[in-house]
Structures are given as structure tokens and as C-alpha cells.
Coordinates of C-alpha atoms in Angstrom, one line a residue:
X13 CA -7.0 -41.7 7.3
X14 CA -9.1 -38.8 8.6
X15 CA -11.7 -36.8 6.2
X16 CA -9.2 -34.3 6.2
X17 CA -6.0 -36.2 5.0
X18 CA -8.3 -37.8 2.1
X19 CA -9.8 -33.9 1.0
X20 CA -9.1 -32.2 -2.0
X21 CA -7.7 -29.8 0.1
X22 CA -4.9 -32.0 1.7
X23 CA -3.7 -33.5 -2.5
X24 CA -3.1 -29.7 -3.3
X25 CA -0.9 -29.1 -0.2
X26 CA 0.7 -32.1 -1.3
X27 CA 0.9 -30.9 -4.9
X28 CA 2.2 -27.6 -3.9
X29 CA 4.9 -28.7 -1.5
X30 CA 6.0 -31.4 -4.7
X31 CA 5.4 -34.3 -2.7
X32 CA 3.5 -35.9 -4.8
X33 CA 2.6 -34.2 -8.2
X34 CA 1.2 -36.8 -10.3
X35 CA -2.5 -38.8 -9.7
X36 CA 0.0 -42.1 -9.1
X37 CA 1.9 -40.2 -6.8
X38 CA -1.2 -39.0 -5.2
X39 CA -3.0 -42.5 -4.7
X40 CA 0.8 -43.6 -3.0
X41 CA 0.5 -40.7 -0.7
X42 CA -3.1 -40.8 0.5
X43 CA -4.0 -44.4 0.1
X44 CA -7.1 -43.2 -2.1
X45 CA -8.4 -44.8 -4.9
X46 CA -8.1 -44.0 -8.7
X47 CA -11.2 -42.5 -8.9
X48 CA -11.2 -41.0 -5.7
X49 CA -8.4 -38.9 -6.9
X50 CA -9.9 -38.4 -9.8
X51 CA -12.8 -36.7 -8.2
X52 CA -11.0 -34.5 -5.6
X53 CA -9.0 -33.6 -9.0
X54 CA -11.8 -32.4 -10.9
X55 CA -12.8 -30.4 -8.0
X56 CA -9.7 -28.4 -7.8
X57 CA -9.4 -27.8 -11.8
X58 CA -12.7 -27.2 -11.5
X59 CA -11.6 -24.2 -9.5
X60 CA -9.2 -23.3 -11.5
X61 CA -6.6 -24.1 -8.8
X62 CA -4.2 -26.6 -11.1
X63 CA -3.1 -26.7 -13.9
X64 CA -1.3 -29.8 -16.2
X65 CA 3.1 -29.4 -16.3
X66 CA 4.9 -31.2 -19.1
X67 CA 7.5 -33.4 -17.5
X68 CA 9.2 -36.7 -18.9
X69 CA 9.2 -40.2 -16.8
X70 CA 12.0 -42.3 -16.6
X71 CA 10.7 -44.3 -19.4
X72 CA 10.1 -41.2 -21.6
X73 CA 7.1 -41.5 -21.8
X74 CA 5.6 -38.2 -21.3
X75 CA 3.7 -37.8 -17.6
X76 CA 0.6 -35.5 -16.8
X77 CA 2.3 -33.8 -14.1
X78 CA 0.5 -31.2 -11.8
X79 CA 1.1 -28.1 -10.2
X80 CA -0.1 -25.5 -8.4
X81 CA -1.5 -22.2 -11.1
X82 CA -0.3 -19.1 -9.5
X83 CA -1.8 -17.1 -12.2
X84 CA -5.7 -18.0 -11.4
X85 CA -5.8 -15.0 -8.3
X86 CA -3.6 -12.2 -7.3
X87 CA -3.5 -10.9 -4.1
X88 CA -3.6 -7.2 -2.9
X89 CA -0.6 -6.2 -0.1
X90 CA 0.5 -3.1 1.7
X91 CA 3.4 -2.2 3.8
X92 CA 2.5 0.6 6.2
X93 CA 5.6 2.6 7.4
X94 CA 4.9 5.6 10.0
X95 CA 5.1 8.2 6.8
X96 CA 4.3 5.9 3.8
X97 CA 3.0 3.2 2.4
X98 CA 3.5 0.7 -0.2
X99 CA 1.2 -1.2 -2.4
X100 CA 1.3 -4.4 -4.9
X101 CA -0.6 -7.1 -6.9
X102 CA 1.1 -10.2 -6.9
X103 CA 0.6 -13.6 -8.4
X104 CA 0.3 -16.3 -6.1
X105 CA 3.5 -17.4 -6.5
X106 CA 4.8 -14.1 -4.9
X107 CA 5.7 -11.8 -8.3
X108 CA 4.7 -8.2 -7.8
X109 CA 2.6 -7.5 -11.3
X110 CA 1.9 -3.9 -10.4
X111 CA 2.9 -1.6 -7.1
X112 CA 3.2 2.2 -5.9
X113 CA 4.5 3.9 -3.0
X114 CA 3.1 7.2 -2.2
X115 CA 2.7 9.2 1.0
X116 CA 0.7 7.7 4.1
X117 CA 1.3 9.5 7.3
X118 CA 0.2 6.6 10.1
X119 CA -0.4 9.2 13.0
X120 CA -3.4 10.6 10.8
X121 CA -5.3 7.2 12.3
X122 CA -6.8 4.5 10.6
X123 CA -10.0 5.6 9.0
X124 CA -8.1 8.1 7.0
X125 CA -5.2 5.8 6.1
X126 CA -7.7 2.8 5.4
X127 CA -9.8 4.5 3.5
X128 CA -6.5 6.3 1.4
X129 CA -4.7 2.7 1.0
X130 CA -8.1 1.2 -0.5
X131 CA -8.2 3.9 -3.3
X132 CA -4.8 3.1 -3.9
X133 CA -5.8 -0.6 -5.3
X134 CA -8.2 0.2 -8.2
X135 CA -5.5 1.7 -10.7
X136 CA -3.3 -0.8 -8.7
X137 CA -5.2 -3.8 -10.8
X138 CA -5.6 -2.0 -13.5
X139 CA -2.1 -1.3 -14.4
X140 CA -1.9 -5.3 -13.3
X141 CA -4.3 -5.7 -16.4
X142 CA -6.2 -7.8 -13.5
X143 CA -10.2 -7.6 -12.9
X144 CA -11.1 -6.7 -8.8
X145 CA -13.0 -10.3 -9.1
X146 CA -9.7 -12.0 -9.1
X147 CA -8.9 -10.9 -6.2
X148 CA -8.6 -13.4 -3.6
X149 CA -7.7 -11.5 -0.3
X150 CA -5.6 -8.8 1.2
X151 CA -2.8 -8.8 3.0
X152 CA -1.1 -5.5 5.1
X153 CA 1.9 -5.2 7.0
X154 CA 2.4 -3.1 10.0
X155 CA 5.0 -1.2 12.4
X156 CA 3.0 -2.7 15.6
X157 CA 2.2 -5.6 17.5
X158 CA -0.7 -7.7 15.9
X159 CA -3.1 -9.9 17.4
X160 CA -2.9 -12.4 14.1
X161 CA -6.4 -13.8 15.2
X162 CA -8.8 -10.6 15.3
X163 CA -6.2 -8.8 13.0
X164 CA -6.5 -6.2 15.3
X165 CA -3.2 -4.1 16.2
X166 CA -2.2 -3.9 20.1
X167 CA -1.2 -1.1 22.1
X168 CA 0.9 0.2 18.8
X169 CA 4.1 2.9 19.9
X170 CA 4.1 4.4 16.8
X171 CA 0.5 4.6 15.7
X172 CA -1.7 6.4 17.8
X173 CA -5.2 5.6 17.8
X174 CA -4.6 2.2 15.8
X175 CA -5.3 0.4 19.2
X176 CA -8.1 -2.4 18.9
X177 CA -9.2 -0.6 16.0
X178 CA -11.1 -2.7 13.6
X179 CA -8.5 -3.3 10.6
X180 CA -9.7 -5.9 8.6
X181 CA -13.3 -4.7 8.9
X182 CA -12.6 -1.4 7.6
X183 CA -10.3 -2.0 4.8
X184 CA -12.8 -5.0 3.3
X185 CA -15.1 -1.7 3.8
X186 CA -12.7 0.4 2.0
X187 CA -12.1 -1.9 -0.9
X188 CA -16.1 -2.2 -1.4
X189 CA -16.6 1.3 -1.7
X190 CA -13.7 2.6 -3.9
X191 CA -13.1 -1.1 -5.7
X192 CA -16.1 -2.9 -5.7
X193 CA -17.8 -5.6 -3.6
X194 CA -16.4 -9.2 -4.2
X195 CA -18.5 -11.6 -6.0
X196 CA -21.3 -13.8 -4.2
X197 CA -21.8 -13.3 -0.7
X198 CA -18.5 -14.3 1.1
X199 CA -16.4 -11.4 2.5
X200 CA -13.0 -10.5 1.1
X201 CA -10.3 -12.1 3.7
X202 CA -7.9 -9.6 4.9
X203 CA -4.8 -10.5 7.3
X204 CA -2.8 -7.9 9.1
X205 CA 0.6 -8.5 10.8
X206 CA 3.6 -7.2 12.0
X207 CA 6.2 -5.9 9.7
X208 CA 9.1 -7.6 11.2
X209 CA 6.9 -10.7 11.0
X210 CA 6.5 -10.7 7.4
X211 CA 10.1 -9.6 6.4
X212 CA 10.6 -12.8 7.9
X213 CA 8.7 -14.9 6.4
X214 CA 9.4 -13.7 2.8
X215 CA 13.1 -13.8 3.1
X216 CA 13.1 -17.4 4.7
X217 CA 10.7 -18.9 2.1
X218 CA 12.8 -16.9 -0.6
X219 CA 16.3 -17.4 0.4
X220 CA 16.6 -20.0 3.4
X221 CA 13.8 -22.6 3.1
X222 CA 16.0 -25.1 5.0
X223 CA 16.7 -23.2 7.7
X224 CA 14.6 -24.2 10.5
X225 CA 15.1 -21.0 13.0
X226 CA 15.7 -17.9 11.0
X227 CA 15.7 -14.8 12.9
X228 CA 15.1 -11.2 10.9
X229 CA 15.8 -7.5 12.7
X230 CA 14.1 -4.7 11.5
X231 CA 15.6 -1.2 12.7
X232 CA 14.0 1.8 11.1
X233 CA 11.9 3.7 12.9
X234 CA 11.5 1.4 15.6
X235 CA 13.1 -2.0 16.5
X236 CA 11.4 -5.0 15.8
X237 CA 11.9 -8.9 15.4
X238 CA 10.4 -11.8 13.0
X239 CA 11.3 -15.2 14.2
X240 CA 10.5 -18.5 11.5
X241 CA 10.4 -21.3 13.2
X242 CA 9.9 -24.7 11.0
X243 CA 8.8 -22.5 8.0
X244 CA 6.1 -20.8 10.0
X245 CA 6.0 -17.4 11.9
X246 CA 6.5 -17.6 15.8
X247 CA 3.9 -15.2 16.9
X248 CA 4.0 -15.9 20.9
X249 CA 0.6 -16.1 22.7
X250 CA -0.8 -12.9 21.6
X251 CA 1.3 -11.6 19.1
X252 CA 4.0 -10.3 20.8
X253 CA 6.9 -12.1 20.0
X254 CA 10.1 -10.6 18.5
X255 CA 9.2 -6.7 20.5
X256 CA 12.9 -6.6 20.9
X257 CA 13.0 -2.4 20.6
X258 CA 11.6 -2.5 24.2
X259 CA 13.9 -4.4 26.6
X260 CA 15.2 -2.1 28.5
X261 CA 18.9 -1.7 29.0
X262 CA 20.9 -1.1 32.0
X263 CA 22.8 1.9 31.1
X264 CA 20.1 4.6 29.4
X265 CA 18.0 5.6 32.1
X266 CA 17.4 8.6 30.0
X267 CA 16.2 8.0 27.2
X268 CA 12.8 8.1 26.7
X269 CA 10.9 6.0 24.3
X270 CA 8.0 6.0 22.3
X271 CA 5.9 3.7 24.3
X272 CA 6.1 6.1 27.3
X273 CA 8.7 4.5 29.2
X274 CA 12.5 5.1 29.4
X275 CA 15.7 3.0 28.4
X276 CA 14.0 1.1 25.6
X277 CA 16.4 -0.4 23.2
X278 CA 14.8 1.7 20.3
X279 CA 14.9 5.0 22.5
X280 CA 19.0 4.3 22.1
X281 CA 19.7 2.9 18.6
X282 CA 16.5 2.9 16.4
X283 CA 16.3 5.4 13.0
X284 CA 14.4 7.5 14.9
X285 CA 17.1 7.8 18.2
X286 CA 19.7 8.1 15.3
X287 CA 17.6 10.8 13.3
X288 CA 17.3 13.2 17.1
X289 CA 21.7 12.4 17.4
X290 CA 22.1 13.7 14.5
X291 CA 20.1 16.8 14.5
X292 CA 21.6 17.4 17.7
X293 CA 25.1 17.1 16.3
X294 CA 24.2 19.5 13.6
X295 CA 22.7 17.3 10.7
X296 CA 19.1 17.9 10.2
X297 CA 17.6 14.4 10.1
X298 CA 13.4 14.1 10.0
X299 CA 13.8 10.1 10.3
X300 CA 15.2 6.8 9.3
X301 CA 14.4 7.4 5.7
X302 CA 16.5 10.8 6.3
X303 CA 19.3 8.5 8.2
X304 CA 19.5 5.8 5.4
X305 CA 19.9 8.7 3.1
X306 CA 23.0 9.9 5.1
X307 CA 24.6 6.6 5.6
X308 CA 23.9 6.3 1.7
X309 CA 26.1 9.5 1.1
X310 CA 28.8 8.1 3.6
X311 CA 27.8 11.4 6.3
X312 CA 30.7 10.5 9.1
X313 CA 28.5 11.6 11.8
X314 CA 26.0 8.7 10.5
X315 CA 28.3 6.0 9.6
X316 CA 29.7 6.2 13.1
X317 CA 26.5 6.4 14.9
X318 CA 24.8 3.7 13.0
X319 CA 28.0 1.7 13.9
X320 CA 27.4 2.3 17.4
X321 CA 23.5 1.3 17.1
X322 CA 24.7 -1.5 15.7
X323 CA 26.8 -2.5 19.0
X324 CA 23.8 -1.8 21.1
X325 CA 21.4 -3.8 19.5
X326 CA 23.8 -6.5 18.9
X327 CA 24.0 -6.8 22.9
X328 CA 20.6 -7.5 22.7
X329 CA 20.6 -9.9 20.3
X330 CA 23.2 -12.1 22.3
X331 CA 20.8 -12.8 25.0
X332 CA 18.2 -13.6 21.7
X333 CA 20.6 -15.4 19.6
X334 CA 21.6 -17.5 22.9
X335 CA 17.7 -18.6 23.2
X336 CA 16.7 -19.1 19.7
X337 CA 19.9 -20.5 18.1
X338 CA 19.3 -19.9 14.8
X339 CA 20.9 -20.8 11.6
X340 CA 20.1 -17.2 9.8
X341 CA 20.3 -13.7 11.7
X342 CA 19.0 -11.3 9.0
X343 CA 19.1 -7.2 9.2
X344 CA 16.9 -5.0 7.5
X345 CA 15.1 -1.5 7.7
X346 CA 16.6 1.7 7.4
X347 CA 19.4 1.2 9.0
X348 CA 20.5 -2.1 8.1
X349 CA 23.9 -1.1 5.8
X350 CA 27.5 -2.3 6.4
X351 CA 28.2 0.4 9.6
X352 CA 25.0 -1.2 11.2
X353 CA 26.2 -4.8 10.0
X354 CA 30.0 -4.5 11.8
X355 CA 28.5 -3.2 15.3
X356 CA 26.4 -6.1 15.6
X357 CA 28.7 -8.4 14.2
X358 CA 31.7 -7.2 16.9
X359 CA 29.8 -7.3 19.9
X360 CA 27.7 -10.6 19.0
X361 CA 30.5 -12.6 18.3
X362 CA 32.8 -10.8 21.1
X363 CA 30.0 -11.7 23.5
X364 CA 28.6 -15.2 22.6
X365 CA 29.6 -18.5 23.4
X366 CA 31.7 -19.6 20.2
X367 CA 29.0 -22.5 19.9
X368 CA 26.4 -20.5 19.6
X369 CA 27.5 -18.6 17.0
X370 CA 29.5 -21.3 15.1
X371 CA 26.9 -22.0 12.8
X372 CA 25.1 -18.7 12.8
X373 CA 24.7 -16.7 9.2
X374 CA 24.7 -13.4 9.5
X375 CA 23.5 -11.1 6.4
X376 CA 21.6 -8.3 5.2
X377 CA 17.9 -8.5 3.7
X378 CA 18.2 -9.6 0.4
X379 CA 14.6 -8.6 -0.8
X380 CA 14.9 -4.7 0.6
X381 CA 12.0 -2.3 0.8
X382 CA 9.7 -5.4 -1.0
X383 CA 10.1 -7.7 1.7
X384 CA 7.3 -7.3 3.8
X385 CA 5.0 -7.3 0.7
X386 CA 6.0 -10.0 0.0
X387 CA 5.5 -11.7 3.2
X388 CA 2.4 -10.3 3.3
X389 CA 1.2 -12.5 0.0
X390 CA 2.7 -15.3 1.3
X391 CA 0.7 -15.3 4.5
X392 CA -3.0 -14.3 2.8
X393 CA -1.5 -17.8 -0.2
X394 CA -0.8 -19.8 3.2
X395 CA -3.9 -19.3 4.7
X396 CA -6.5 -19.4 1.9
X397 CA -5.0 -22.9 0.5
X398 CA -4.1 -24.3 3.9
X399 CA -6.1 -28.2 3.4
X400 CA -9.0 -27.2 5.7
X401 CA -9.7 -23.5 4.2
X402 CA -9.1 -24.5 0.7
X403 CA -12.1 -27.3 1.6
X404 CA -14.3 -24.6 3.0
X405 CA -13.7 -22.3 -0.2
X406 CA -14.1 -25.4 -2.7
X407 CA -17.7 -26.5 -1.0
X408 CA -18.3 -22.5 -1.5
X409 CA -17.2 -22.7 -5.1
X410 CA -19.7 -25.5 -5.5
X411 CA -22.6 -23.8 -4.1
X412 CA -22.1 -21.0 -6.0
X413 CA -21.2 -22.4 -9.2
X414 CA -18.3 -20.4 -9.8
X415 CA -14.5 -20.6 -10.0
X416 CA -11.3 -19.4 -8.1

């Protein structure tokens, strides 16, 4: 067994994921001793990490279960659409305590977003009743490709100047000056990803944790995939995986897309394409918020163009589906309503092999306009109390003498 396996670190994965939530169960699993366990035990109540569940054994005898305490941190998320944005505190466990949505225009660049989203975050834990100290990270979700490792967003369509840009550097910056600096001397982790990403991830953990491909499409203002693959995002080489608004399709030469270049999927059948239709056709329309608000009324002119969106993008997903074959093809965004649903559906299944599609879900986000907060704690809870992090913070604990 490597150090690794036998860290305190690797019994709370194993605790967490309920293989083994009991200190017999945990010597059985990792081949340690009594008092072994015992030790890397103490180290994790210590931080405040577990905490004792009543359960019954099968000789009922009451049994000092253990389990993970989602209630010893929170985490601080944001969604970032192209005009808004939307905050939340959440328990580790993924419960929104406190949350707000205001106004967050993402062309005004980073610096002045940043610095708006971090003043956001004070009253934000206070109306969570939840001190800035308990903090454990941040999380943010974007509408642009992310390089997960740098957290540094890559040549974004729809956010100009957000290019290379230093994210996680200025927020932590952000939340020191309008929040407060975190205790002792280690910096506040921030991840950034892609919206699409997230989506995914929070719906599959939420609703599908046995499926091992689930696929999520996000059409609002742009088009954008989030592929789970064995529970974990699918991220490519660089972060570009799932940028399905930009293969280019055969028959619309003319339509110009944000990213400069013409015949885009999302220059055809994104909010946005479906927002300029419809102000051409006589319905003023500013953007996908504007055309989910149509399709909300029933407008005719939206139902049937969102249907027709739907039949486009559902030609690209038939290449997509084909390759990934997975069990769960999930729609969300703006535009992702039953008109939208039907055009994918009648040119996916008109188009694909029956096999491919025999065992194919198709739905609607079941989360909505939370989903990618939601993801967003679940990828800062991932990473902070993965085994080899959750060691590094522990020895940190130690040396500083304090919890969480």
C-alpha cells in the first residue's frame, strides 16, 4: 500500500463515497491497523471534516458510523452569463444557503466584472449567517473555453478582453479587498470552468450518477457542450472539449459568427441567431433571455424557430452522439423548452443508427438556471478533498493549529 492509499486523506474519500464508513470498515479497506485508523481519524475530526452518524448493526447494537460534515465550510460560486450573473453559498454537500442574481454585463472586461462579483459575496454570507473564515474556496462558471489548469479563459467569443486574463488571481484579489483576507497565510483557491462543463457535472452527480457518459447541451447565447465521463468532466487537452457552437455546417456560408468566422453552428441556431430572426421578422428580441421569454408566452414566430434550431443542432449532435454513445443527452440554456426538445429529437433519431440511440435518454435540465452553481461547488468540494489535497490542507491544518 502506497503512503497515499494509507493517508487520512484516502479514509475520507472512502468515507465520503460510503465504501467504508465505519473504523472496522476502514481497517478492511486499507489493511491499516486499529490504531492507525485511529490516528488518521483524529486528524480529520480534528479538522472538523467528520462527524459521528447514528446507524444500527445487524445485531442492534448501535454502530459509530461516519460521514462526511457538509456543514463545516461553504463554498462561494458564480455563474457568469454575457449580461448577468449569479451568486450562492452552498454547503458542501451542494445546498444553496444564500444567492442573488443581479446585472453583470461580461463585455465591460474582467477587472470590472471581478471586482463587481467579489462585492457581491459579503452580504452574500451574511444573509448565509456564515463568517468569510469559513470559506473554503471559490468556484465561477463561464460562457468560454477554460484552460482548467491556469484557470485562465481561452480565446473567449463572447467575452472580449477575458483572453489569458488572470481570473483566479484577481478575484482571490477581489474577495481580499471587499471580504477580507483568509486566515493564515495560504491563498484562497479559486477554480474557473466552462459553463457547459459544470451544468454537466451537477446534473450527472444529481440525477444520473450511474450513467457513465452523460452528455449536456447548452444553447443560450452561444452553443456549448459538457461531456461526464466516469463521473468526471472530459476537458480534452486544453480545455476545449464540448465547443460544439463552432463546427461549421455545410449549408450557411452566410452567417457570420461571433468568433469571426462564418457558418458556425451557433451563428444558425444559438439564442442569439434566434434573438437577430426574430427582430428581423418583426419581434424585437435583445437575446436569449428575450427568446426564452417568447417561447415562454407561446410567440409562434419563436416556437417555430426554436423548433427549427432544434433540428440544426440535433444534426450536429448525431455525429457527437455517434462518438460518445451516451446513456443521457441533456438540454439546457435558454432555449432548451419542448419546441427546442422535438427538433433535436426528429432529426437525431431520423438520422442515427437505431443502435446508437436505443439506449439513449433524452431530457431537459432538471436543475435550470442553478445548474452551473451548482457544478461549480461540486468541482471547488472535488478538488479541495481529493486524497492528496485534503493531505496537503491537513499537514497545513497542523502547522497552523487551526481547523477546517
Amino acid at each position: 500500500m502506497t503512503g497515499n492509499q494509507a493517508s487520512a486523506g484516502n479514509l475520507l474519500r472512502l468515507i465520503r463515497s460510503g465504501e467504508a464508513t465505519t473504523r472496522g470498515e476502514l481497517q478492511q479497506a486499507t489493511g491499516l491497523s486499529r490504531s492507525t485508523v485511529g490516528h488518521r481519524l483524529e486528524q480529520l475530526f480534528g479538522a472538523g471534516w467528520l462527524r459521528h452518524a447514528a446507524g444500527t448493526s445487524t445485531g442492534g447494537r448501535p454502530s459509530a458510523r461516519l460521514e462526511f460534515d457538509p456543514t463545516h465550510a461553504v463554498v462561494l460560486v458564480a455563474d457568469l452569463d454575457t449580461r448577468h450573473g449569479h451568486a450562492a453559498v452552498l454547503d458542501l454537500s451542494g445546498n444553496i444557503l444564500a444567492e442573488h442574481t443581479g446585472d453583470l454585463v461580461i463585455a465591460d472586461g474582467p477587472d470590472l466584472v471581478l471586482d463587481r462579483l467579489a462585492r457581491w459575496f459579503g452580504p452574500l454570507l451574511k444573509k448565509a449567517a456564515t463568517a468569510p473564515d469559513r470559506v473554503c474556496g471559490i468556484g465561477l462558471s463561464v460562457p468560454g473555453p477554460v484552460d482548467w489548469e491556469s484557470a485562465q479563459i481561452v480565446q473567449p467569443p463572447i467575452m472580449p478582453g477575458w483572453d489569458r486574463f488572470p481570473v483566479r488571481e484577481r478575484l482571490r484579489d477581489a474577495f481580499a479587498d471587499h471580504v477580507g483576507p483568509p486566515p493564515g497565510a495560504v491563498p484562497l483557491p479559486v477554480f474557473v470552468d466552462n459553463d457547459a462543463n459544470l451544468m454537466a457535472l451537477a446534473e450527472q452527480r444529481e440525477h444520473y450518477p450511474d450513467c457513465g457518459a452523460f452528455l449536456l447541451v447548452k444553447v443560450s447565447t452561444g452553443i456549448g457542450a459538457g461531456v461526464v465521463v466516469g463521473g468526471s468532466i472530459y476537458r480534452g487537452i486544453d480545455g476545449g472539449a464540448g465547443d460544439i457552437g463552432h463546427i461549421r455546417l455545410h449549408d450557411r456560408p452566410d452567417a457570420l459568427c461571433m468568433c469571426g468566422s462564418y457558418g458556425c453552428l451557433a451563428a444558425a441556431a444559438s439564442g442569439r441567431a434566434l434573438a437577430e430572426q426574430l427582430t428581423a421578422a418583426g419581434v424585437p428580441t435583445a437575446s436569449g433571455s428575450d427568446v426564452r421569454a417568447h417561447l415562454a408566452a407561446g410567440q409562434p414566430d419563436a416556437v417555430r424557430l426554436a423548433r427549427a434550431a432544434g433540428q440544426r443542432v440535433g444534426e450536429v449532435l448525431v455525429t457527437v452522439v455517434t462518438l460518445l454513445n451516451p446513456g443521457v443527452l441533456m438540454l439546457g440554456g435558454d432555449l432548451a423548452g419542448t419546441p427546442f426538445l422535438t427538433g433535436v429529437r426528429e432529426l437525431l433519431y431520423q438520422r442515427a443508427l437505431p443502435r446508437t440511440t436505443a439506449h439513449l435518454q433524452v431530457a431537459t435540465s432538471t436543475l435550470g438556471d442553478r445548474a452551473a452553481l451548482v457544478g461549480a461547488a461540486v468541482m471547488v468540494v472535488d478538488h479541495l478533498y481529493a486524497p492528496d489535497r485534503a493531505d496537503a490542507r491537513l499537514a497545513a491544518l497542523a502547522h497552523t493549529g487551526e481547523g477546517g
